[in-house]
Every structure is written in C-alpha cells, then in structure tokens.
Short mmCIF file of C-alpha atoms in Angstrom, two decimals:
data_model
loop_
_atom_site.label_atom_id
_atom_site.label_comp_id
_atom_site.label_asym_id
_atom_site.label_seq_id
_atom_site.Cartn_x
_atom_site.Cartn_y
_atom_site.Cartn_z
CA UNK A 601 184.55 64.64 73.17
CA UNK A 602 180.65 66.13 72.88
CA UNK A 603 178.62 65.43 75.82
CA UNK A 604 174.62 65.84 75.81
CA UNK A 605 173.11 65.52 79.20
CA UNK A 606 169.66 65.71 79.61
CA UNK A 607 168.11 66.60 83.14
CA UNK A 608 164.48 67.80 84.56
CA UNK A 609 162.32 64.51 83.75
CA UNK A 610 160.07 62.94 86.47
CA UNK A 611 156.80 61.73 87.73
CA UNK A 612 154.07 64.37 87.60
CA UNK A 613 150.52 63.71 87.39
CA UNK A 614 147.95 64.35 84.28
CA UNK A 615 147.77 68.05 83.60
CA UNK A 616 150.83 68.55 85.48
CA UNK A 617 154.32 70.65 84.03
CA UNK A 618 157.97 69.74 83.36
CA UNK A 619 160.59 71.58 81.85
CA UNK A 620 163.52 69.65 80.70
CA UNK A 621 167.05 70.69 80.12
CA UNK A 622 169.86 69.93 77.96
CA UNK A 623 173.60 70.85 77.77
CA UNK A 624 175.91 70.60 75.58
CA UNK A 625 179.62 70.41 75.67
CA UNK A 626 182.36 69.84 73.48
CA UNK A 627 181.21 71.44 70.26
CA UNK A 628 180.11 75.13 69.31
CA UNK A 629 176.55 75.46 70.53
CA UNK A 630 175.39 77.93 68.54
CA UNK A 631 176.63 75.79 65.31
CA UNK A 632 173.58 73.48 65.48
CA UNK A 633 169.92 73.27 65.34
CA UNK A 634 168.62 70.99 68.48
CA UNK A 635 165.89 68.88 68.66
CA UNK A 636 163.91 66.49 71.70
CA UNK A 637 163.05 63.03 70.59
CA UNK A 638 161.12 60.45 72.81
CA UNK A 639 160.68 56.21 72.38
CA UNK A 640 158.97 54.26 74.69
CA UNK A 641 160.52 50.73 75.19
CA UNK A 642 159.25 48.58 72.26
CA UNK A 643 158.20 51.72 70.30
CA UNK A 644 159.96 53.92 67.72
CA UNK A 645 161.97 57.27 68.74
CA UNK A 646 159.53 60.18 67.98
CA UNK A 647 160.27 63.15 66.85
CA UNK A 648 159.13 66.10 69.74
CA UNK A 649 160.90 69.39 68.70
CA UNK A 650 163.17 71.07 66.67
CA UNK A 651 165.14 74.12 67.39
CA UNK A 652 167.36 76.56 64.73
CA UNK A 653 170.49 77.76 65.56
CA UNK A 654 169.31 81.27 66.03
CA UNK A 655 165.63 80.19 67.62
CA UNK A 656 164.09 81.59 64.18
CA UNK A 657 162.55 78.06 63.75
CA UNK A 658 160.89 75.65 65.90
CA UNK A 659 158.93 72.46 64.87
CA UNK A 660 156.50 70.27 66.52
CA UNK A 661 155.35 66.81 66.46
CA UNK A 662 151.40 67.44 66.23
CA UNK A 663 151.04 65.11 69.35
CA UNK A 664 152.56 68.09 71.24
CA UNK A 665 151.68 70.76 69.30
CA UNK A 666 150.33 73.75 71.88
CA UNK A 667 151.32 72.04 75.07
CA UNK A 668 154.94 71.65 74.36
CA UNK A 669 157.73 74.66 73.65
CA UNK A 670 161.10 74.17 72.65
CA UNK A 671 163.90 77.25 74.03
CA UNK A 672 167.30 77.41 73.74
CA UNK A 673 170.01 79.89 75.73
CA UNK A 674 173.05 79.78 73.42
CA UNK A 675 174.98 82.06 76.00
CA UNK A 676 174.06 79.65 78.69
CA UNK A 677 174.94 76.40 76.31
CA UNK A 678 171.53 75.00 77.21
CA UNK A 679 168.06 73.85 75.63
CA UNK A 680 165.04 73.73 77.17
CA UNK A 681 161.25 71.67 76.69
CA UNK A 682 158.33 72.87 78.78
CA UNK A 683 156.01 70.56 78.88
CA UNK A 684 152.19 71.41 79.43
CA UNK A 685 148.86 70.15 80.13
CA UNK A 686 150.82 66.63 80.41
CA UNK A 687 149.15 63.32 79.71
CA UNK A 688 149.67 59.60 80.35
CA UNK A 689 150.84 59.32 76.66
CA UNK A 690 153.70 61.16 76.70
CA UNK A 691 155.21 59.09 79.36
CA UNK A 692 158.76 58.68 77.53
CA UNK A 693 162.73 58.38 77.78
CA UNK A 694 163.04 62.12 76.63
CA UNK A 695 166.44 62.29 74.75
CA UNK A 696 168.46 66.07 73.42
CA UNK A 697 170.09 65.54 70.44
CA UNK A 698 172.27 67.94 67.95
CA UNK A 699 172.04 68.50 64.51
CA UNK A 700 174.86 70.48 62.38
CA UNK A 701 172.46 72.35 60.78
CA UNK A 702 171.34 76.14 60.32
CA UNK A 703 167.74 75.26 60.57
CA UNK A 704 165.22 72.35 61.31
CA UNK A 705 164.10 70.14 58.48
CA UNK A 706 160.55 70.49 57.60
CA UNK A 707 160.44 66.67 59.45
CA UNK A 708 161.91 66.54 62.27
CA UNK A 709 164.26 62.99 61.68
CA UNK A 710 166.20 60.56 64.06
CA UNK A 711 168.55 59.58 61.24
CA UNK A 712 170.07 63.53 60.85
CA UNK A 713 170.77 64.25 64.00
CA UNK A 714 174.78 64.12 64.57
CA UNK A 715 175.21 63.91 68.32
CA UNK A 716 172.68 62.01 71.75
CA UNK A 717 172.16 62.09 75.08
CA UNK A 718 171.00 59.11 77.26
CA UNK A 719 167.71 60.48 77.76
CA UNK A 720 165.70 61.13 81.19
CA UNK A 721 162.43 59.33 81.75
CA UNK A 722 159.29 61.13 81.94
CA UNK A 723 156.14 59.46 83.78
CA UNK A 724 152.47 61.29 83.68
CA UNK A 725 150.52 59.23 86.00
CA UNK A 726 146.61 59.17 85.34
#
C-alpha cells in the first residue's frame, strides 16, 4: 500500500520560510518524478513544482518562480519545498504527489499524477 505523508507546513508571517517534506513508502522512489500541488478551499489544485526522477528537471508554477525550490533525497526516500520570501497568497493545503514518470511534463498537471498525500496547511499571515 503507497503512503505519501506530507509534514513541515505552518503559520509563519509575510517574508517568512518553510520547508516542507514528503515521504514516500510503498513504491520505488526513485521510479517517479514528484511534484507539490496546493488548492485553497473553493479554489482549484495548483500546480507548485515538479521534480525528475534523477533531479535533472524541476518546474515551477510562475507564482513561485524564484522563491520556491523543489529537492528530493532518493537515498533518504524524501522530497523537499523551501519556501521563500512567503506571502499571504500562498496560504494553501500543500499536498506531495507521485508521478510514474522519468521526467516532469512541460505543465505540471493534477490529472497525471498516480499517487496523494492529505496535504499540510500552510498560513502566511500579513
């Protein structure tokens, strides 16, 4: 049975930090490109960041593009998000979510990603 757990979200005011972590059990890692997706209640899931398998590729949503980096530790089973120079807009569920792929899609979509976590809610207070 896969299991994606999610961990690191928080309060943390305007211009503040977070780094959130994912891991990941009960399929092979290193098999699949991994990507953060966020939805406020009401709203769409977004799109964050997309991961390869070997960390060759990474894609961004341009709403976090240069403030946000996506990691991943395939010895340690785990992905990472930092998040930078925060702002009341990206207060989100954050969800980690796996995609049996080699790379990321040029787009990075809700629809081809295989496996979810429950997410972990991020709040940037103004």
């Amino acid at each position: 049975q896969v299991q994606v757990v999610e961990s690191g979200g928080g309060l943390v005011q305007a211009g503040g930090s977070l780094r959130l972590s994912c891991t990941v059990s009960g399929l092979t890692f290193g098999d699949y490109a991994m990507g953060w997706f966020r939805q406020a209640p009401g709203k769409e899931r977004e799109g964050v960041a997309c991961i390869s398998r070997g960390s060759t590729t990474t894609r961004y949503a341009d709403s976090v593009k240069g403030r946000f980096t996506i990691s991943r530790d395939n010895r340690k089973i785990t992905l990472y998000l930092q998040m930078n120079s925060l702002k009341p807009e990206d207060t989100d569920m954050y969800y980690c979510a796996a995609f049996r792929s080699n790379d990321c899609s040029s787009r990075i979509r809700e629809w081809e990603y295989n496996y979810w976590g429950l997410g972990t809610q991020v709040t940037v207070s103004s």
